[in-house]
Short mmCIF file of C-alpha atoms in Angstrom, two decimals:
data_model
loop_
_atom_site.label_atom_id
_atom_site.label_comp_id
_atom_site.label_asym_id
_atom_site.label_seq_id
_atom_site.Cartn_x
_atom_site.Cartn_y
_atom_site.Cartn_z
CA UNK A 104 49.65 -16.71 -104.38
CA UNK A 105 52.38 -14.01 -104.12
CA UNK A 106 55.00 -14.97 -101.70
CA UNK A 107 55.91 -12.71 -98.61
CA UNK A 108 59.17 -11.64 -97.51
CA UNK A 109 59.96 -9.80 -94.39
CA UNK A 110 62.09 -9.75 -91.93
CA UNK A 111 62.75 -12.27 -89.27
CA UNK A 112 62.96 -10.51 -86.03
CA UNK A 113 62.96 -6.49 -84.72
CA UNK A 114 63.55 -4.84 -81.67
CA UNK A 115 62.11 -2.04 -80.41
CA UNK A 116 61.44 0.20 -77.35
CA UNK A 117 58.03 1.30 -75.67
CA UNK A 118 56.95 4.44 -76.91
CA UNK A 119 58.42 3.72 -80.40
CA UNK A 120 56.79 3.65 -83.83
CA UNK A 121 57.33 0.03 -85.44
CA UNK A 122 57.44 -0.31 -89.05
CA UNK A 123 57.48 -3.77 -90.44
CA UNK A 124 58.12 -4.28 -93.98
CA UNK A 125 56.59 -6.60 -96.06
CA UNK A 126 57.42 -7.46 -99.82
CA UNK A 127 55.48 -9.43 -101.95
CA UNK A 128 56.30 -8.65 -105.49
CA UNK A 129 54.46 -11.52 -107.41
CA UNK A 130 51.02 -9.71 -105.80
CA UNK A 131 48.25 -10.40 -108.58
CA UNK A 132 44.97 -7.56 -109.53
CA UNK A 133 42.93 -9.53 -106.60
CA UNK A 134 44.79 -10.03 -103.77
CA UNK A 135 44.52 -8.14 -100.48
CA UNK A 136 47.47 -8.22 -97.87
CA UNK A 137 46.69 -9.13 -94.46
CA UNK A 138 48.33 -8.64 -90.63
CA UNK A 139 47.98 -11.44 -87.82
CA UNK A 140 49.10 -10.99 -84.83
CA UNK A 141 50.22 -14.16 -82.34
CA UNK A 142 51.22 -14.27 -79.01
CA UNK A 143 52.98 -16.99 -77.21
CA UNK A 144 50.71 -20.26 -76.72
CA UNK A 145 47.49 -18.21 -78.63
CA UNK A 146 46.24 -18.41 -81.97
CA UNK A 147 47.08 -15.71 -84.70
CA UNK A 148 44.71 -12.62 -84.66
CA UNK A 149 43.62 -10.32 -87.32
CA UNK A 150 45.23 -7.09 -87.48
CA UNK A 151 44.18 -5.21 -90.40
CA UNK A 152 43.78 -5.67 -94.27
CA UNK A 153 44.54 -3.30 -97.21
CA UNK A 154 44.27 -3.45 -100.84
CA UNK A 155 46.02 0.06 -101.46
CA UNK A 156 47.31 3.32 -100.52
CA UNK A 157 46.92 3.52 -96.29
CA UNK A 158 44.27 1.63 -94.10
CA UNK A 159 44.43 2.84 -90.35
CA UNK A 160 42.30 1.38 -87.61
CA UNK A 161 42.95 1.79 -83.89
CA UNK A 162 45.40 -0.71 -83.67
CA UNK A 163 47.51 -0.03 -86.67
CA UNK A 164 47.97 1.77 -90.02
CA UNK A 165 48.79 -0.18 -93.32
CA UNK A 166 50.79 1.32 -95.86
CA UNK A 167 50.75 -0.06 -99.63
CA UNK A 168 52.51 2.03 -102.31
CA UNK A 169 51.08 1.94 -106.07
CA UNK A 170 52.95 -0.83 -107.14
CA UNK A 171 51.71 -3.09 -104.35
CA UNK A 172 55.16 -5.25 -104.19
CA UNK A 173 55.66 -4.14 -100.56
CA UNK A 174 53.44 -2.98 -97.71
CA UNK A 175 54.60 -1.69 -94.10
CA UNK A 176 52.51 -2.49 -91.00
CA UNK A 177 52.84 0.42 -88.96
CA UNK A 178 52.35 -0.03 -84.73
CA UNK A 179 52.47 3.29 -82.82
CA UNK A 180 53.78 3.85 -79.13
CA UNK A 181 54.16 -0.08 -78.76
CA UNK A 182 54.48 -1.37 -75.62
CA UNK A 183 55.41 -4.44 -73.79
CA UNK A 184 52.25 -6.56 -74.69
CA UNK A 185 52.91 -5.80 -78.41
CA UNK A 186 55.94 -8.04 -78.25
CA UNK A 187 54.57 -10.86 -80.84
CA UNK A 188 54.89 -12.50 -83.91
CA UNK A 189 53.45 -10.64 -86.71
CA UNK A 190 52.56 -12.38 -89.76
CA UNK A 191 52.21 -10.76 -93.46
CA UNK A 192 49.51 -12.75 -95.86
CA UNK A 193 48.21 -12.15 -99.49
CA UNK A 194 44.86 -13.39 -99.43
CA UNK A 195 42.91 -13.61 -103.18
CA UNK A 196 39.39 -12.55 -102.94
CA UNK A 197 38.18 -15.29 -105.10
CA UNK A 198 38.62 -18.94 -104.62
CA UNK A 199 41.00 -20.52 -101.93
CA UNK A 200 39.98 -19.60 -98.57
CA UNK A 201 42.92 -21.10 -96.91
CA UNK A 202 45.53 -18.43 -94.87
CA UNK A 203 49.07 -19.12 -96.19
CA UNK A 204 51.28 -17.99 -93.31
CA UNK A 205 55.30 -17.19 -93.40
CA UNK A 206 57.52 -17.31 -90.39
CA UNK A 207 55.99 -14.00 -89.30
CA UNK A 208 58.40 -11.44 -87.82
CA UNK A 209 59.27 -11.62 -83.95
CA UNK A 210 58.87 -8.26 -82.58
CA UNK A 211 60.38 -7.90 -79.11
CA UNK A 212 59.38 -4.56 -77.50
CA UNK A 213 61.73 -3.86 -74.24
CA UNK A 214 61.49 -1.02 -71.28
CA UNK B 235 39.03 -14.22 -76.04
CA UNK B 236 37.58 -14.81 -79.86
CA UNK B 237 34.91 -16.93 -79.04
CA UNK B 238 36.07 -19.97 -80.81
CA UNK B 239 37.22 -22.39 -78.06
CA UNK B 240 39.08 -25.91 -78.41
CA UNK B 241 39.20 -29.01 -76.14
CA UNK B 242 41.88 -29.68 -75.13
CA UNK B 243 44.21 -27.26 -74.48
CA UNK B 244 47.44 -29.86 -73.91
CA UNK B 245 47.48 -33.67 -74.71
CA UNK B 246 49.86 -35.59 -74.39
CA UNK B 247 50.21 -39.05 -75.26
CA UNK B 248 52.61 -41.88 -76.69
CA UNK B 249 52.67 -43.62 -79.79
CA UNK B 250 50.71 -45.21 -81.92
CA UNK B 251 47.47 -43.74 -79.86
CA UNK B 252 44.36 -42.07 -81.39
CA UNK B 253 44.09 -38.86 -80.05
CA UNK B 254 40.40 -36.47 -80.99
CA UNK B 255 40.47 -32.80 -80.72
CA UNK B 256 37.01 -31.14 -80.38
CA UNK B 257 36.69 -26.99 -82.09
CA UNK B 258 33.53 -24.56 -81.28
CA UNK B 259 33.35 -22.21 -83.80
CA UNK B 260 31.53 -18.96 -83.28
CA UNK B 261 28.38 -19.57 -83.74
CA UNK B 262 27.13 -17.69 -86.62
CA UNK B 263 29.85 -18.53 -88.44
CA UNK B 264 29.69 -21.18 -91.64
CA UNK B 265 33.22 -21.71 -92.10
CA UNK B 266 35.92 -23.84 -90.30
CA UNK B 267 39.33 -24.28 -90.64
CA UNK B 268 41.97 -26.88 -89.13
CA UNK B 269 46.04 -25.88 -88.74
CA UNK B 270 49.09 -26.87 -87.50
CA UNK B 271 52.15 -24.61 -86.29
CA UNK B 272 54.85 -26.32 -85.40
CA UNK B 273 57.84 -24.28 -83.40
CA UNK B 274 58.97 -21.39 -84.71
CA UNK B 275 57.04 -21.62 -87.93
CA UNK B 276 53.39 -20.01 -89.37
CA UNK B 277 50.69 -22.17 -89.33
CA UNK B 278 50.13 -24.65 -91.92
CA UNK B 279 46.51 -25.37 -93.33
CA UNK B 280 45.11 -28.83 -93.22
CA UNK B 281 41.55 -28.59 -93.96
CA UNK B 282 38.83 -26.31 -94.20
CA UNK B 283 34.60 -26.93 -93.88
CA UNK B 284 31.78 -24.77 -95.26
CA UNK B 285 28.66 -25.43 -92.98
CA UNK B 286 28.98 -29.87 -92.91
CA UNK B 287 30.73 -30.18 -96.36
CA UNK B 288 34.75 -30.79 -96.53
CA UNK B 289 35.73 -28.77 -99.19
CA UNK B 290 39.64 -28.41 -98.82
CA UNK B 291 42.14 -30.65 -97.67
CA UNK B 292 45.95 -30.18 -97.66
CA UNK B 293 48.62 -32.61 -98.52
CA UNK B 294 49.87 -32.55 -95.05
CA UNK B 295 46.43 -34.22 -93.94
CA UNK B 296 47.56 -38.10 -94.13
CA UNK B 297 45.45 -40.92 -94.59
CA UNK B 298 45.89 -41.16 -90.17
CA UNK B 299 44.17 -37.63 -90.19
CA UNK B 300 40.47 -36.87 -90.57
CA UNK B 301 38.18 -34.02 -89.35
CA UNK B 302 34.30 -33.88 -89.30
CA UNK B 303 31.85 -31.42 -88.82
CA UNK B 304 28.48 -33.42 -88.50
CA UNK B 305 25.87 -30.75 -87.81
CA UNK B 306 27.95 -27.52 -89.53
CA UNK B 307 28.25 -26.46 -86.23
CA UNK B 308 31.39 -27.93 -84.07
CA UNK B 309 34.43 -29.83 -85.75
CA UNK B 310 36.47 -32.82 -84.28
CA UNK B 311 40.27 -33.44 -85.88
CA UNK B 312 41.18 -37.27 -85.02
CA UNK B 313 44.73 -38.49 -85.83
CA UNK B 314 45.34 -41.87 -85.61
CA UNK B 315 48.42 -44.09 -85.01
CA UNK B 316 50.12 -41.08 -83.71
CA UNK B 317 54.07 -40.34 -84.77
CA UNK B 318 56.70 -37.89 -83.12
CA UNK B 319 56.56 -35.83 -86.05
CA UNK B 320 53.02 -35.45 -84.83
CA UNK B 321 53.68 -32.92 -82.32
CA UNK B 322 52.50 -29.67 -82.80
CA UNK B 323 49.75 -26.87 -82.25
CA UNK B 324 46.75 -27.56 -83.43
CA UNK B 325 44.82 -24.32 -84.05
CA UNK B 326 40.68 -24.04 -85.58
CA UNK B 327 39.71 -20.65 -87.22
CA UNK B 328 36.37 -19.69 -88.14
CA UNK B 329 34.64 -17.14 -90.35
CA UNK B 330 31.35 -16.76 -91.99
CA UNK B 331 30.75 -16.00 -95.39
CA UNK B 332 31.66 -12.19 -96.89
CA UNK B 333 31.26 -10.95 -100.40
CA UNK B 334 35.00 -11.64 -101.34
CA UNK B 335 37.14 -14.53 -100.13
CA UNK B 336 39.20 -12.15 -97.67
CA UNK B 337 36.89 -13.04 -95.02
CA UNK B 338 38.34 -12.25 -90.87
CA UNK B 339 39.37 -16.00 -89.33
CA UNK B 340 39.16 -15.75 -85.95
CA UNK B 341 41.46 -18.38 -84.04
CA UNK B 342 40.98 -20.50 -81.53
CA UNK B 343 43.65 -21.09 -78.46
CA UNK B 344 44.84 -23.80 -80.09
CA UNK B 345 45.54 -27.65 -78.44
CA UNK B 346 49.20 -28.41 -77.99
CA UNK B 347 49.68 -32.36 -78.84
CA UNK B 348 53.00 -33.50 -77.81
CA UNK B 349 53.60 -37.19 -78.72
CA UNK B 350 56.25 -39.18 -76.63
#
């Protein structure tokens, strides 16, 4: 599976649109990028998944370009309980079922 | 609140001792997954069940490691002979078959082993 790069930790401020960046340039025909989510002392949870162009749902949008090698999670108006660990996968839709994660990026959302 | 629950939430215990983590899937759902997440890092797969059958297993599951699911229904993750290096989060996901791999896991809270 394509490996994911992005970056380790952002800051933001409630009210603000996040945009966290994601590459994965070794992305293959059948793989689908995914979002988790994980708060301190819970498991991760599903954000949202794309395949291409822009994927919104009412917690976030996804954003993947034609080339696929990079996709931005978008969060708007975060506030305070957005402050998380947000993780960037490339799942394949055949075979391997198993969720490779990275070391996620630590979002910390202040007043 | 996912629905898929695990028992314990903290253990604690010293070396050398078998410790047995219990994981309620939701209940519809055929597939169950063991990680670990260890400070600061993503959670690492360990193994992975469709209804009873094992069908995955990491390299990071040791020969002291093993996880059942007797009815397709709950799991149990036993490590035996604990270590230090141990010491982790213990997290189950669960899912139930889709048309394409991608399928939602839905986490549990995780049990926090810490091994003195």
């Amino acid at each position: 599976l394509a490996k994911t790069t992005q970056p380790i930790s952002m800051d933001s401020y409630e009210g603000q649109e996040v945009n966290i960046t994601c590459s994965h340039n070794n992305i293959a025909t059948n793989d689908y990028i995914t979002w988790y989510q994980q708060f301190p002392s819970q498991g991760p949870r599903f954000i949202i998944q794309g395949y291409k162009t822009k994927v919104t749902n009412e917690v976030a949008s996804l954003f993947i370009p034609a080339d696929r090698k990079s996709s931005t999670l978008s969060l708007p108006r975060v506030s305070l309980s957005d402050t998380a660990v947000y993780y960037c996968l490339v799942q394949r839709d055949t075979g391997r079922r198993a969720l490779t994660f990275g070391s996620g990026t630590r979002l910390q959302v202040q007043p | 609140d996912t629905g898929v629950s695990q028992d314990p939430r903290h253990k604690i215990t010293k070396r050398g001792q078998n410790v047995t983590f219990r994981c309620d899937p939701i209940s519809e759902h055929n597939r169950l997954y063991w990680y670990r997440q260890t400070l600061g890092q993503g959670p690492e797969f360990l193994t992975y069940f469709q209804n009873e059958a094992q069908l995955e297993k990491s390299r990071l599951l040791s020969d002291r490691f093993s996880a059942e699911r007797p009815k397709g229904s709950f799991s149990t993750l036993e490590i035996q002979r604990t270590e230090q290096g141990d010491s982790a989060m213990y997290l189950c996901a669960s899912s139930v078959t889709g048309e394409r791999a991608t399928d939602t896991q839905y986490f549990g809270p995780g049990t926090r082993l810490t091994v003195l």
